[in-house]
C-alpha positions as a Markdown table, in Angstrom:
| # | Residue | x | y | z |
|---|---|---|---|---|
| 1 | Met | -159.5 | -204.2 | 88.4 |
| 2 | Arg | -162.0 | -201.6 | 89.3 |
| 3 | Thr | -164.3 | -200.1 | 86.7 |
| 4 | Asp | -165.3 | -196.6 | 86.4 |
| 5 | Ala | -168.5 | -197.7 | 88.2 |
| 6 | Arg | -166.6 | -197.1 | 91.3 |
| 7 | Arg | -166.6 | -193.3 | 90.6 |
| 8 | Ala | -169.7 | -191.2 | 90.7 |
| 9 | Ala | -171.0 | -189.9 | 87.5 |
| 10 | Pro | -172.9 | -186.6 | 86.9 |
| 11 | Glu | -176.2 | -188.2 | 87.5 |
| 12 | Asp | -175.5 | -189.6 | 90.9 |
| 13 | Ser | -177.0 | -186.9 | 93.0 |
| 14 | Glu | -178.3 | -189.2 | 95.6 |
| 15 | Leu | -174.6 | -189.7 | 97.1 |
| 16 | Asp | -174.8 | -186.0 | 98.4 |
| 17 | Pro | -178.5 | -184.8 | 98.1 |
| 18 | Gly | -178.7 | -181.1 | 97.7 |
| 19 | Phe | -174.8 | -180.7 | 97.6 |
| 20 | Phe | -173.9 | -182.9 | 94.7 |
| 21 | Asp | -171.9 | -181.1 | 92.0 |
| 22 | Ala | -172.5 | -182.8 | 88.8 |
| 23 | Asp | -170.0 | -180.7 | 86.9 |
| 24 | Ala | -167.4 | -181.3 | 89.5 |
| 25 | Gln | -167.5 | -185.0 | 88.7 |
| 26 | Gln | -165.9 | -184.3 | 85.4 |
| 27 | Ser | -163.1 | -181.9 | 86.5 |
| 28 | Ala | -159.7 | -182.8 | 85.1 |
| 29 | Ala | -157.9 | -182.6 | 88.4 |
| 30 | Trp | -160.5 | -184.9 | 90.1 |
| 31 | Arg | -160.6 | -187.3 | 87.3 |
| 32 | Ala | -156.8 | -187.7 | 87.4 |
| 33 | Trp | -156.7 | -188.2 | 91.2 |
| 34 | Ser | -159.4 | -190.8 | 91.0 |
| 35 | Thr | -158.4 | -193.1 | 88.4 |
| 36 | Pro | -158.0 | -196.7 | 89.5 |
| 37 | Glu | -154.1 | -196.4 | 88.5 |
| 38 | Ala | -153.7 | -193.3 | 90.7 |
| 39 | Ile | -155.5 | -194.6 | 93.6 |
| 40 | Asp | -153.6 | -197.9 | 93.4 |
| 41 | Ala | -150.3 | -196.1 | 93.3 |
| 42 | Arg | -150.9 | -194.0 | 96.2 |
| 43 | Ile | -152.0 | -197.2 | 98.3 |
| 44 | Asp | -148.9 | -199.0 | 97.0 |
| 45 | Arg | -146.7 | -196.2 | 98.1 |
| 46 | Leu | -148.3 | -196.1 | 101.4 |
| 47 | Phe | -147.7 | -200.0 | 101.8 |
| 48 | Thr | -144.1 | -200.2 | 100.3 |
| 49 | Glu | -142.7 | -196.7 | 101.6 |
| 50 | Thr | -144.8 | -195.1 | 104.1 |
| 51 | Leu | -146.0 | -198.0 | 106.6 |
| 52 | Pro | -142.4 | -199.6 | 106.8 |
| 53 | Arg | -140.8 | -196.2 | 107.8 |
| 54 | Leu | -143.6 | -195.5 | 110.4 |
| 55 | Glu | -143.3 | -198.9 | 111.7 |
| 56 | Ala | -139.6 | -198.2 | 112.4 |
| 57 | Val | -140.3 | -194.9 | 114.1 |
| 58 | Arg | -143.2 | -196.3 | 116.2 |
| 59 | Gly | -141.1 | -199.5 | 117.1 |
| 60 | Thr | -143.8 | -201.9 | 116.4 |
| 61 | Asp | -144.4 | -204.4 | 113.8 |
| 62 | Gly | -147.6 | -206.2 | 112.3 |
| 63 | Arg | -147.9 | -204.4 | 109.0 |
| 64 | Pro | -150.4 | -206.3 | 106.9 |
| 65 | Ser | -149.4 | -207.9 | 103.8 |
| 66 | Leu | -150.1 | -206.5 | 100.3 |
| 67 | Asp | -152.6 | -209.3 | 99.8 |
| 68 | Gly | -154.5 | -208.4 | 103.0 |
| 69 | Arg | -154.6 | -204.5 | 102.6 |
| 70 | Phe | -158.5 | -204.2 | 102.7 |
| 71 | Ser | -159.1 | -206.5 | 105.8 |
| 72 | Val | -160.4 | -204.9 | 109.0 |
| 73 | Ala | -157.2 | -205.7 | 110.9 |
| 74 | Ala | -155.3 | -203.7 | 108.0 |
| 75 | Phe | -157.6 | -200.8 | 108.3 |
| 76 | Asp | -157.3 | -200.8 | 112.1 |
| 77 | Trp | -153.5 | -201.1 | 112.1 |
| 78 | Ile | -153.2 | -198.3 | 109.3 |
| 79 | Thr | -155.5 | -195.7 | 110.9 |
| 80 | Ser | -153.6 | -196.2 | 114.2 |
| 81 | Leu | -150.4 | -194.7 | 112.5 |
| 82 | Ile | -152.0 | -191.6 | 111.2 |
| 83 | Asp | -151.1 | -189.5 | 114.3 |
| 84 | Ile | -147.4 | -190.1 | 113.8 |
| 85 | Ala | -147.5 | -189.7 | 110.1 |
| 86 | Val | -149.1 | -186.2 | 109.7 |
| 87 | Arg | -148.8 | -184.3 | 112.9 |
| 88 | Gly | -146.0 | -181.8 | 113.5 |
| 89 | Glu | -144.0 | -181.2 | 116.8 |
| 90 | Asp | -146.8 | -179.2 | 118.0 |
| 91 | Gly | -149.2 | -182.1 | 117.8 |
| 92 | Arg | -151.4 | -180.4 | 115.1 |
| 93 | Tyr | -151.5 | -181.5 | 111.2 |
| 94 | Asp | -148.3 | -180.2 | 109.6 |
| 95 | Pro | -149.2 | -179.1 | 106.2 |
| 96 | Glu | -145.8 | -180.4 | 104.9 |
| 97 | Asn | -147.3 | -183.9 | 105.4 |
| 98 | Ala | -150.0 | -183.3 | 102.8 |
| 99 | Ala | -148.7 | -186.2 | 100.5 |
| 100 | Leu | -148.9 | -188.6 | 103.5 |
| 101 | Ala | -152.4 | -187.4 | 104.4 |
| 102 | Asp | -153.2 | -188.0 | 100.7 |
| 103 | Gln | -152.2 | -191.6 | 101.0 |
| 104 | Phe | -154.1 | -192.2 | 104.1 |
| 105 | Ile | -157.2 | -190.5 | 102.9 |
| 106 | Thr | -156.9 | -192.5 | 99.6 |
| 107 | Tyr | -156.6 | -195.8 | 101.5 |
| 108 | Ile | -159.4 | -195.2 | 103.9 |
| 109 | Gly | -161.8 | -194.2 | 101.0 |
| 110 | Glu | -160.7 | -197.0 | 99.0 |
| 111 | Trp | -161.3 | -199.3 | 101.8 |
| 112 | Met | -165.0 | -198.2 | 101.8 |
| 113 | Val | -165.1 | -198.6 | 98.2 |
| 114 | Gln | -163.7 | -202.2 | 98.3 |
| 115 | Arg | -165.5 | -203.5 | 101.5 |
| 116 | Val | -168.8 | -201.7 | 101.8 |
| 117 | Glu | -169.6 | -200.8 | 98.1 |
| 118 | Gly | -168.7 | -197.2 | 98.3 |
| 119 | Val | -168.5 | -194.8 | 95.3 |
| 120 | Trp | -165.7 | -192.1 | 94.9 |
| 121 | Phe | -167.2 | -188.5 | 94.4 |
| 122 | Asn | -165.9 | -185.1 | 93.9 |
| 123 | Ser | -167.1 | -182.6 | 96.9 |
| 124 | Pro | -164.9 | -179.7 | 95.8 |
| 125 | Gly | -165.8 | -177.3 | 98.5 |
| 126 | Asn | -164.5 | -180.2 | 101.0 |
| 127 | Gly | -160.9 | -180.7 | 100.1 |
| 128 | Ala | -159.1 | -178.1 | 102.0 |
| 129 | Pro | -156.2 | -178.0 | 103.5 |
| 130 | Ile | -155.0 | -181.1 | 101.9 |
| 131 | Phe | -156.6 | -180.9 | 98.5 |
| 132 | Asp | -156.8 | -178.0 | 96.0 |
| 133 | Arg | -159.9 | -177.9 | 93.4 |
| 134 | Tyr | -161.3 | -181.0 | 94.6 |
| 135 | Gly | -162.5 | -182.9 | 97.7 |
| 136 | Pro | -162.4 | -186.8 | 97.6 |
| 137 | Ala | -165.8 | -188.2 | 99.2 |
| 138 | Val | -167.3 | -191.6 | 99.4 |
| 139 | Gly | -171.1 | -192.3 | 98.9 |
| 140 | Tyr | -173.1 | -195.2 | 99.4 |
| 141 | Arg | -175.8 | -196.1 | 96.8 |
| 142 | Trp | -177.2 | -199.0 | 98.9 |
| 143 | Ser | -177.8 | -196.6 | 101.9 |
| 144 | Gln | -181.3 | -195.9 | 102.7 |
| 145 | Glu | -180.1 | -192.6 | 104.3 |
| 146 | Ser | -178.0 | -191.1 | 101.3 |
| 147 | Thr | -175.2 | -191.2 | 103.9 |
| 148 | Asn | -171.6 | -190.0 | 102.6 |
| 149 | Asp | -168.2 | -189.5 | 104.1 |
| 150 | Leu | -166.4 | -186.2 | 103.2 |
| 151 | Leu | -162.7 | -187.5 | 103.8 |
| 152 | Ala | -160.7 | -184.4 | 104.1 |
| 153 | Pro | -162.8 | -182.8 | 106.7 |
| 154 | Leu | -163.2 | -186.1 | 108.5 |
| 155 | Phe | -159.4 | -186.5 | 108.3 |
| 156 | Met | -158.6 | -183.0 | 109.6 |
| 157 | Met | -161.1 | -183.4 | 112.6 |
| 158 | Ala | -159.6 | -186.7 | 113.7 |
| 159 | Val | -156.1 | -185.6 | 113.2 |
| 160 | Asn | -156.8 | -182.1 | 115.0 |
| 161 | Ser | -158.7 | -183.4 | 118.0 |
| 162 | Asp | -157.3 | -183.7 | 121.5 |
| 163 | Asp | -157.8 | -187.2 | 121.5 |
| 164 | Ser | -156.4 | -190.0 | 119.4 |
| 165 | Ser | -157.5 | -189.6 | 115.7 |
| 166 | Tyr | -157.7 | -193.3 | 115.5 |
| 167 | Ala | -161.0 | -193.6 | 117.4 |
| 168 | Tyr | -162.7 | -191.5 | 114.6 |
| 169 | Phe | -161.8 | -194.1 | 112.1 |
| 170 | Val | -162.7 | -196.8 | 114.1 |
| 171 | Asp | -166.2 | -195.3 | 114.4 |
| 172 | Leu | -166.3 | -194.7 | 110.7 |
| 173 | Leu | -165.4 | -198.5 | 110.1 |
| 174 | Cys | -167.9 | -199.7 | 112.4 |
| 175 | Glu | -170.6 | -197.2 | 111.4 |
| 176 | Arg | -170.3 | -197.7 | 107.7 |
| 177 | Gly | -169.2 | -201.4 | 107.8 |
| 178 | Leu | -171.9 | -202.6 | 110.2 |
| 179 | Glu | -174.7 | -200.6 | 108.4 |
| 180 | Phe | -173.5 | -202.2 | 105.2 |
| 181 | Ala | -173.3 | -205.8 | 106.7 |
| 182 | Gln | -176.8 | -205.5 | 108.0 |
| 183 | Glu | -178.3 | -203.9 | 105.0 |
| 184 | Arg | -176.7 | -206.6 | 102.6 |
| 185 | Gly | -176.6 | -209.7 | 104.8 |
| 186 | Lys | -172.9 | -209.9 | 105.2 |
| 187 | Pro | -172.3 | -211.8 | 108.5 |
| 188 | Asp | -168.7 | -212.6 | 107.8 |
| 189 | Leu | -168.0 | -208.8 | 107.5 |
| 190 | Lys | -170.0 | -208.1 | 110.8 |
| 191 | Ala | -167.9 | -210.7 | 112.6 |
| 192 | Glu | -164.6 | -209.4 | 111.1 |
| 193 | Ile | -165.4 | -205.9 | 112.6 |
| 194 | Leu | -166.5 | -207.1 | 115.9 |
| 195 | Ala | -163.6 | -209.6 | 116.3 |
C-alpha cells in the first residue's frame, strides 16, 4: 500500500519550480481525489469495467491482468484505447466522457508514481476541462531538471491532436521511463521499455 510520501507536501516546491502552490496541496478536493484508496478505486474501475467494454468495441483482446497493471505492456495497451474511450463522433474530446478521462489520467499518473518514483501534486490551474478546483500532476524528486507532467493538459493535447493520441503517451513513457532508468541504474526497466 502506498504511503502519503507518494503525494506532495506543501514544502515540495522543487516539483514545479516557480509555479508550485503549497496551499493547493492541502485543498479538500485534491486530498480526496488523491488518496491511495480513491486512486486504486478509479484504476480498478478502469480494469474491471472500462477496459472490457472498450475491448469489446474495438474487437481486440490483450487486456493486461490485474497483477500486471503497471507493466510497460499494460501502459502501452491501455493508452492505445484512449481515442475510442473519450472522443465523440466529431473526433474531439467529448466532455460527457470526463469520468473515463479521469480513469485514464489516474492510471497514467499512477504508472509514473509506481514505476518511475513520481509524486502526485496538485497544479490547480491545469485541471480544466476535466477537473474542477484541482489539476493532477506528477513530479519527480530524482530529476535533475525539475521535470513534471501536467496530466490534464497533456491528455487534452493528445486527445485533440489530429494524429493518434497514443504517440503522446508512448513519448511520455519513453522520456520519463528511460530518464529514470538511466538516472537510477535500472537496466530491467530500460529493456522493458525498449522491447
